[in-house]
Amino acid sequence: MAKDNPGDILTCDWNPVIGCQRFSAACRKCWYLDGIFPWQQRLGNIPAQVRPNEAWVFEKRMKVEAL
Ligand code: SF4
């Protein structure tokens, strides 16, 4: 869960799938597509080949690890 700063949203929260498309007027200034996605891609948390409007599954995050 994100605790320390807004950047934790894609590194601490469990987000196995990313990607979205603008479907309505409310999406015009999407904080995710315009801000979070490119920022996290620059940080290397999202692979460079992933496009923001395509669904991307982080296969590694889908695996359950034993405690
Ligand atoms: S994440 Fe952005 S593009 Fe997707 S539904 Fe929400 S506002 Fe729209």
PDB file of N, CA and C and ligand atoms in Angstrom, residues 19-24 26-33, ligand 1:
ATOM      1  N   GLY A  19      -2.991   0.064 -17.899  1.00  0.00           N
ATOM      2  CA  GLY A  19      -3.449   0.468 -19.225  1.00  0.00           C
ATOM      3  C   GLY A  19      -4.879   0.938 -19.183  1.00  0.00           C
ATOM      4  N   CYS A  20      -5.179   1.930 -20.000  1.00  0.00           N
ATOM      5  CA  CYS A  20      -6.534   2.455 -20.054  1.00  0.00           C
ATOM      6  C   CYS A  20      -6.685   3.286 -21.325  1.00  0.00           C
ATOM      7  N   GLN A  21      -7.910   3.509 -21.710  1.00  0.00           N
ATOM      8  CA  GLN A  21      -8.188   4.329 -22.888  1.00  0.00           C
ATOM      9  C   GLN A  21      -9.159   5.437 -22.509  1.00  0.00           C
ATOM     10  N   ARG A  22      -9.023   6.539 -23.177  1.00  0.00           N
ATOM     11  CA  ARG A  22      -9.932   7.658 -22.918  1.00  0.00           C
ATOM     12  C   ARG A  22     -11.259   7.365 -23.618  1.00  0.00           C
ATOM     13  N   PHE A  23     -12.305   7.259 -22.833  1.00  0.00           N
ATOM     14  CA  PHE A  23     -13.609   6.951 -23.399  1.00  0.00           C
ATOM     15  C   PHE A  23     -14.624   8.060 -23.206  1.00  0.00           C
ATOM     16  N   SER A  24     -14.340   8.988 -22.342  1.00  0.00           N
ATOM     17  CA  SER A  24     -15.335  10.027 -22.085  1.00  0.00           C
ATOM     18  C   SER A  24     -14.640  11.375 -21.908  1.00  0.00           C
ATOM     19  N   ALA A  26     -14.583  13.049 -19.360  1.00  0.00           N
ATOM     20  CA  ALA A  26     -13.940  13.077 -18.046  1.00  0.00           C
ATOM     21  C   ALA A  26     -12.507  12.570 -18.106  1.00  0.00           C
ATOM     22  N   CYS A  27     -12.162  11.852 -19.178  1.00  0.00           N
ATOM     23  CA  CYS A  27     -10.801  11.308 -19.329  1.00  0.00           C
ATOM     24  C   CYS A  27      -9.853  12.314 -19.986  1.00  0.00           C
ATOM     25  N   ARG A  28     -10.360  13.442 -20.396  1.00  0.00           N
ATOM     26  CA  ARG A  28      -9.539  14.394 -21.146  1.00  0.00           C
ATOM     27  C   ARG A  28      -8.265  14.783 -20.389  1.00  0.00           C
ATOM     28  N   LYS A  29      -8.365  15.002 -19.112  1.00  0.00           N
ATOM     29  CA  LYS A  29      -7.187  15.374 -18.317  1.00  0.00           C
ATOM     30  C   LYS A  29      -6.834  14.258 -17.337  1.00  0.00           C
ATOM     31  N   CYS A  30      -6.725  13.069 -17.865  1.00  0.00           N
ATOM     32  CA  CYS A  30      -6.477  11.889 -17.024  1.00  0.00           C
ATOM     33  C   CYS A  30      -5.128  11.994 -16.311  1.00  0.00           C
ATOM     34  N   TRP A  31      -5.138  11.900 -15.015  1.00  0.00           N
ATOM     35  CA  TRP A  31      -3.909  11.980 -14.229  1.00  0.00           C
ATOM     36  C   TRP A  31      -3.043  10.749 -14.462  1.00  0.00           C
ATOM     37  N   TYR A  32      -3.652   9.630 -14.729  1.00  0.00           N
ATOM     38  CA  TYR A  32      -2.900   8.396 -14.947  1.00  0.00           C
ATOM     39  C   TYR A  32      -2.169   8.427 -16.296  1.00  0.00           C
ATOM     40  N   LEU A  33      -2.913   8.664 -17.387  1.00  0.00           N
ATOM     41  CA  LEU A  33      -2.306   8.630 -18.715  1.00  0.00           C
ATOM     42  C   LEU A  33      -1.324   9.781 -18.930  1.00  0.00           C
TER      43      LEU A  33
HETATM   44  S1  SF4 B   1      -7.741   6.021 -15.920  1.00  0.00           S
HETATM   45 FE1  SF4 B   1      -7.912   7.894 -17.140  1.00  0.00          FE
HETATM   46  S2  SF4 B   1      -8.464   7.238 -19.203  1.00  0.00           S
HETATM   47 FE2  SF4 B   1      -8.880   5.547 -17.798  1.00  0.00          FE
HETATM   48  S3  SF4 B   1     -11.056   5.787 -17.223  1.00  0.00           S
HETATM   49 FE3  SF4 B   1      -9.813   6.825 -15.639  1.00  0.00          FE
HETATM   50  S4  SF4 B   1      -9.705   8.976 -16.335  1.00  0.00           S
HETATM   51 FE4  SF4 B   1     -10.349   7.733 -18.110  1.00  0.00          FE
END
